[in-house]
Tab-separated table of C-alpha atoms in Angstrom:
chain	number	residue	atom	x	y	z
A	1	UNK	CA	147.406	155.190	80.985
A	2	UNK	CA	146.657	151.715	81.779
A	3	UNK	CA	146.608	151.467	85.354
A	4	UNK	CA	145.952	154.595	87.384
A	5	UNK	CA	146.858	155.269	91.127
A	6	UNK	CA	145.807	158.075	93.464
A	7	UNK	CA	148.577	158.457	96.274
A	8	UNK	CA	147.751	160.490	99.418
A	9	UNK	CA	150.238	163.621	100.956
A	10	UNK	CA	150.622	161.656	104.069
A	11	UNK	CA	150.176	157.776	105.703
A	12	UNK	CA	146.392	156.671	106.174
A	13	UNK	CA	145.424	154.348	108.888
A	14	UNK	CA	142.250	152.101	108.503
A	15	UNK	CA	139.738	151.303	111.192
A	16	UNK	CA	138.488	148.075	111.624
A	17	UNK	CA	135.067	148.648	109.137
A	18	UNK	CA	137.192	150.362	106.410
A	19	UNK	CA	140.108	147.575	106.698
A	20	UNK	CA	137.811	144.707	107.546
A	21	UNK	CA	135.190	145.769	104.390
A	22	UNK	CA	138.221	146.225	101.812
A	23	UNK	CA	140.203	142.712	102.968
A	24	UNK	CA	136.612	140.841	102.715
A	25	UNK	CA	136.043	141.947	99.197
A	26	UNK	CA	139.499	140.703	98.079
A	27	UNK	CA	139.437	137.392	100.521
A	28	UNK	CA	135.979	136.482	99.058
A	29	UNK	CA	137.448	136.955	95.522
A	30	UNK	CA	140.922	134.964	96.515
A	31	UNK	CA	138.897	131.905	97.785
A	32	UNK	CA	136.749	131.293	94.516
A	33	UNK	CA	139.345	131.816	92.521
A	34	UNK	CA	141.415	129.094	93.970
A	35	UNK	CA	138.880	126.736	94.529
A	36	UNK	CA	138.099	127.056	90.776
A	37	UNK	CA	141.918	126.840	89.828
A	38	UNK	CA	142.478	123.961	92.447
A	39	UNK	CA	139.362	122.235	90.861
A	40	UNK	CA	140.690	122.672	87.841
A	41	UNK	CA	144.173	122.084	87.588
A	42	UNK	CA	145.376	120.511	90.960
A	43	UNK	CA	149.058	119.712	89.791
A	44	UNK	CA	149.524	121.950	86.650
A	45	UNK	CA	148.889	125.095	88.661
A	46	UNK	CA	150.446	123.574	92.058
A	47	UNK	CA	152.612	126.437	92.948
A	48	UNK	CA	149.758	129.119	92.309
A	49	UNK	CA	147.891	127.023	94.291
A	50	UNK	CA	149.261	126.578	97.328
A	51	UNK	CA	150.128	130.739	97.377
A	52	UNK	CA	146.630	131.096	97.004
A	53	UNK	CA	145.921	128.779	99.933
A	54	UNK	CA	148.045	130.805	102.141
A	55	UNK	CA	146.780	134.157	101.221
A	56	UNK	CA	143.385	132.729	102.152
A	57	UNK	CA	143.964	131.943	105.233
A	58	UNK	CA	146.379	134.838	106.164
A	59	UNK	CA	143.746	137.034	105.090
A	60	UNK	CA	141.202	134.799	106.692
A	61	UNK	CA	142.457	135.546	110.715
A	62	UNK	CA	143.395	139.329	109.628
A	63	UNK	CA	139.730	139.568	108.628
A	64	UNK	CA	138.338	137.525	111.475
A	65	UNK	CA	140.107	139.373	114.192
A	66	UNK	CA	139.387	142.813	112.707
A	67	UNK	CA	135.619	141.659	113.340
A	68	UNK	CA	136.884	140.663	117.045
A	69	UNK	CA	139.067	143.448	117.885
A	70	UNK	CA	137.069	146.504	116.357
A	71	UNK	CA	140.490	148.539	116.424
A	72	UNK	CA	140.784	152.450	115.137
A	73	UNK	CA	143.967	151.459	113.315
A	74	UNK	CA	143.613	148.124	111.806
A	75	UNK	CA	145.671	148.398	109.161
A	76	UNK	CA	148.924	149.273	110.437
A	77	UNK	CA	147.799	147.142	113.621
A	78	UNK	CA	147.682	143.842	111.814
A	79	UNK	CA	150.939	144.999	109.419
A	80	UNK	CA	153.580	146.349	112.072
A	81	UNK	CA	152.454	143.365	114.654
A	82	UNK	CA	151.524	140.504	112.422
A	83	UNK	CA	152.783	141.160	109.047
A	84	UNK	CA	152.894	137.203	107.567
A	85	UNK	CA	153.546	135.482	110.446
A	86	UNK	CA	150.277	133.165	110.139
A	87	UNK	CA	150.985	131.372	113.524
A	88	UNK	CA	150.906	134.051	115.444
A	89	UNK	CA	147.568	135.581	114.122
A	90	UNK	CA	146.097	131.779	114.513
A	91	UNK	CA	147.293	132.173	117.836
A	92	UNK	CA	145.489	135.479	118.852
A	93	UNK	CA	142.239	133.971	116.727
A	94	UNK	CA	142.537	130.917	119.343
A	95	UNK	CA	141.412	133.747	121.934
A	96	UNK	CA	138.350	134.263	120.236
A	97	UNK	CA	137.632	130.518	118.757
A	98	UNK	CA	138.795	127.262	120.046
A	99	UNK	CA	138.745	125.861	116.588
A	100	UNK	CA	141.680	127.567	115.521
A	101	UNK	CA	144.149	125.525	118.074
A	102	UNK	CA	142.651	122.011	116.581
A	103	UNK	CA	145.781	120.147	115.912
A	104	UNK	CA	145.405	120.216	111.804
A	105	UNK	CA	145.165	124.073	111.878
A	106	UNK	CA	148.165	124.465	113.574
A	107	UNK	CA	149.797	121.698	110.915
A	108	UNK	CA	149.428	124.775	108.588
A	109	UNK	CA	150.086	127.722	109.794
A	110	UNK	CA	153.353	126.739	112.240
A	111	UNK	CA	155.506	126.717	109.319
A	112	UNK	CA	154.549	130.802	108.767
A	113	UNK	CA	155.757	132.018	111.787
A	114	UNK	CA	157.690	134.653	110.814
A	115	UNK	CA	156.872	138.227	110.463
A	116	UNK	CA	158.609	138.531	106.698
A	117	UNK	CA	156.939	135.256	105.671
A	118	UNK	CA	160.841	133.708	104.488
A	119	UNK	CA	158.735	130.315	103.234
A	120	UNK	CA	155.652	132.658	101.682
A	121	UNK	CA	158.666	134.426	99.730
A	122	UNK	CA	159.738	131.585	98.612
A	123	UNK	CA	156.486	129.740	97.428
A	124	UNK	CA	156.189	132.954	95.377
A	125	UNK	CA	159.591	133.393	94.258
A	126	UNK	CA	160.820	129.821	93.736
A	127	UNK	CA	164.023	131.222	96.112
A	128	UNK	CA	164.300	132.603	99.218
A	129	UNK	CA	167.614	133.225	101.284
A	130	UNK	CA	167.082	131.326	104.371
A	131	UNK	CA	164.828	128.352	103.277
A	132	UNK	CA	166.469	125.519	101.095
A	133	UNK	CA	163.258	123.911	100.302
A	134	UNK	CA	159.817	122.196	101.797
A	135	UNK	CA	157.250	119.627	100.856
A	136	UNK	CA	153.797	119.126	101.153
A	137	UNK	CA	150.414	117.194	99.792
A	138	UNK	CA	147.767	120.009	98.439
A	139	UNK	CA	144.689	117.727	98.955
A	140	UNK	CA	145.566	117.543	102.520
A	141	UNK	CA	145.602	121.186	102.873
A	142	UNK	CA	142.511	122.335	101.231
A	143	UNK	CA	140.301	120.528	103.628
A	144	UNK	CA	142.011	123.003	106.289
A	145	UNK	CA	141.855	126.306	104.281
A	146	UNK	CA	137.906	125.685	103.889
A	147	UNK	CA	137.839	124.885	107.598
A	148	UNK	CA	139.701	128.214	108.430
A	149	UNK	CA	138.133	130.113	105.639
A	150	UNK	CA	134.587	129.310	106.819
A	151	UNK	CA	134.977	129.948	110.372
A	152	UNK	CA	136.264	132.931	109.746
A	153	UNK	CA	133.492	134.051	107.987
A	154	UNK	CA	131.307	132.547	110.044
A	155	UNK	CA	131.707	132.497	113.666
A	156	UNK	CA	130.960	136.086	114.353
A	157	UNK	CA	128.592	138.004	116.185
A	158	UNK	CA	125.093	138.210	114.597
A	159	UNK	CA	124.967	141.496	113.089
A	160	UNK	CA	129.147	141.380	112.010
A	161	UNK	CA	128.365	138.002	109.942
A	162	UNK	CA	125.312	140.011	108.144
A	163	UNK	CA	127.840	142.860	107.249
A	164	UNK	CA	130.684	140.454	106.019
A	165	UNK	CA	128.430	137.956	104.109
A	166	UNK	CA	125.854	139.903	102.751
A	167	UNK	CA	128.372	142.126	100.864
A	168	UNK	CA	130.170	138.962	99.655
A	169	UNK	CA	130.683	137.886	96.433
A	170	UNK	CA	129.940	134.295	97.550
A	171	UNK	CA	126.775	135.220	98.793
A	172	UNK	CA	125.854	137.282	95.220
A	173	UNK	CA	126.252	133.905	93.350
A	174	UNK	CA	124.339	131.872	95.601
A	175	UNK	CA	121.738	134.077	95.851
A	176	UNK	CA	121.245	134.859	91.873
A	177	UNK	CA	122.057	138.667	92.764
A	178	UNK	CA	121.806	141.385	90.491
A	179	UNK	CA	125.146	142.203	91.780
A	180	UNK	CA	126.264	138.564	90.570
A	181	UNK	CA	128.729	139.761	87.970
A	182	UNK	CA	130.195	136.131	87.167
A	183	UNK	CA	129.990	135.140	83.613
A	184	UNK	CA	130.696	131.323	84.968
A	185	UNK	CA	128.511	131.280	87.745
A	186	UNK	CA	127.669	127.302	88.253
A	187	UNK	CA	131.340	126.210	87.525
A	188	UNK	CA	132.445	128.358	90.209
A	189	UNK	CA	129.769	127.268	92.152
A	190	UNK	CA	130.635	124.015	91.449
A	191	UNK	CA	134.356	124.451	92.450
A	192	UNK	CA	133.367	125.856	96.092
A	193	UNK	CA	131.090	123.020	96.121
A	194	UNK	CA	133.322	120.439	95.636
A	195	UNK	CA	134.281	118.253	98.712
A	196	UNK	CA	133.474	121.618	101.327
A	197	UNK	CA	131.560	119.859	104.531
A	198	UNK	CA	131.119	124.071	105.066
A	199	UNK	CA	129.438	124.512	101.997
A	200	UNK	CA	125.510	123.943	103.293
A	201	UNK	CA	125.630	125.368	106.633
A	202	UNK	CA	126.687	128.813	104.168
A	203	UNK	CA	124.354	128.179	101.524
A	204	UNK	CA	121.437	128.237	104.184
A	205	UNK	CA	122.687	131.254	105.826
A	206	UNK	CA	122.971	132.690	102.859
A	207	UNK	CA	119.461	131.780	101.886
A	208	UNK	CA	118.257	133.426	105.223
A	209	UNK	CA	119.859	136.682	104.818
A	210	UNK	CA	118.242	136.975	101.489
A	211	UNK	CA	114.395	136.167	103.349
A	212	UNK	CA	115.596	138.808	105.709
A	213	UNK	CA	116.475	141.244	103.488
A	214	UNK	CA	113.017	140.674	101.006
A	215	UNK	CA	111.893	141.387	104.252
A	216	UNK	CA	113.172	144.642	105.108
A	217	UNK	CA	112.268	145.850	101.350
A	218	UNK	CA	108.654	144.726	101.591
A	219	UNK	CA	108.264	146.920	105.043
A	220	UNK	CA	109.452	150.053	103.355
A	221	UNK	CA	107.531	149.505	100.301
A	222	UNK	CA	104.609	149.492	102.062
């Protein structure tokens, strides 16, 4: 058996550590991988990358108001109410951060504002029934997803920024981790690098996590 899956006799809900803990892990992942591809291969892998830009930020507000909202059912709270509609969860993140209703944001996420996601079907399809077509410029948009994507991640209360980044596999690379399990570490590095006015402001906080944590380990050596 090549892929194995363990179903449960009844529905689960998550609560907003469980959800928020799982969706960082796969956001983290989502974002390196399509800086790297964008880097890359800008136009060859165009359609790829442009799904990839919109699962980043969907997942981006889920994440960021799971860390807001603390909920006991997160994960049929941001499905049954929010499902794709992007505009509406970068509406409810406007609550919590001003940044998010800064005209460019908007630019991106207006065009999701439906709870199906009809034009998210169809960048991943090709087809979708009720949208003929659309057009865009890439290098206009990635600007935005790293602005989302990092304030996100980011612009959270003290000790929820430690628990998101500090489990991160963003943070691993930067910091040389053990946990680092990249075989192309400085190319990806590179990648996320590339272009991101975010990228020192999470390098440092990155850095001071790490002085914080050599911290902690010293004390209970002693």
């Amino acid at each position: 058996m090549v892929i194995h899956k363990k179903n449960t006799s009844k529905k689960k809900d998550k609560n907003w550590f469980t959800f928020a803990m799982g969706l960082s892990h796969h956001l983290f992942s989502d974002y390196i991988s399509l800086k790297f591809i964008y880097q890359s291969e800008p136009l060859t892998f165009a359609p790829t990358n442009f799904v990839g830009m919109v699962e980043v930020v969907e997942k981006s507000f889920k994440l960021f108001l799971a860390m807001q909202e603390k909920l006991g059912n997160s994960l049929s709270h941001y499905s049954s109410n929010y499902g794709h509609n992007i505009e509406k969860l970068r509406a409810q993140a406007e609550k919590f951060n001003k940044i998010f209703a800064d005209e460019d944001v908007k630019q991106f996420t207006r065009v999701f504002d439906d709870k199906s996601g009809a034009l998210y079907q169809h960048l991943r399809y090709g087809s979708q029934q009720t949208i003929e077509g659309f057009k865009t410029k890439l290098g206009q948009l990635i600007p935005i997803v790293d602005k989302i994507f990092y304030n996100c991640i980011l612009r959270l209360e003290e000790n929820d920024k430690k628990m998101i980044n500090s489990s991160s596999l963003l943070y691993f690379m930067i910091t040389k981790s053990q946990f680092d399990q990249s075989s192309n570490r400085e190319l990806l590095l590179q990648a996320v690098q590339l272009n991101n006015s975010y990228y020192t402001e999470y390098v440092r906080y990155c850095e001071t996590l790490e002085q914080e944590q050599k911290k902690i380990i010293e004390q209970i050596i002693k």
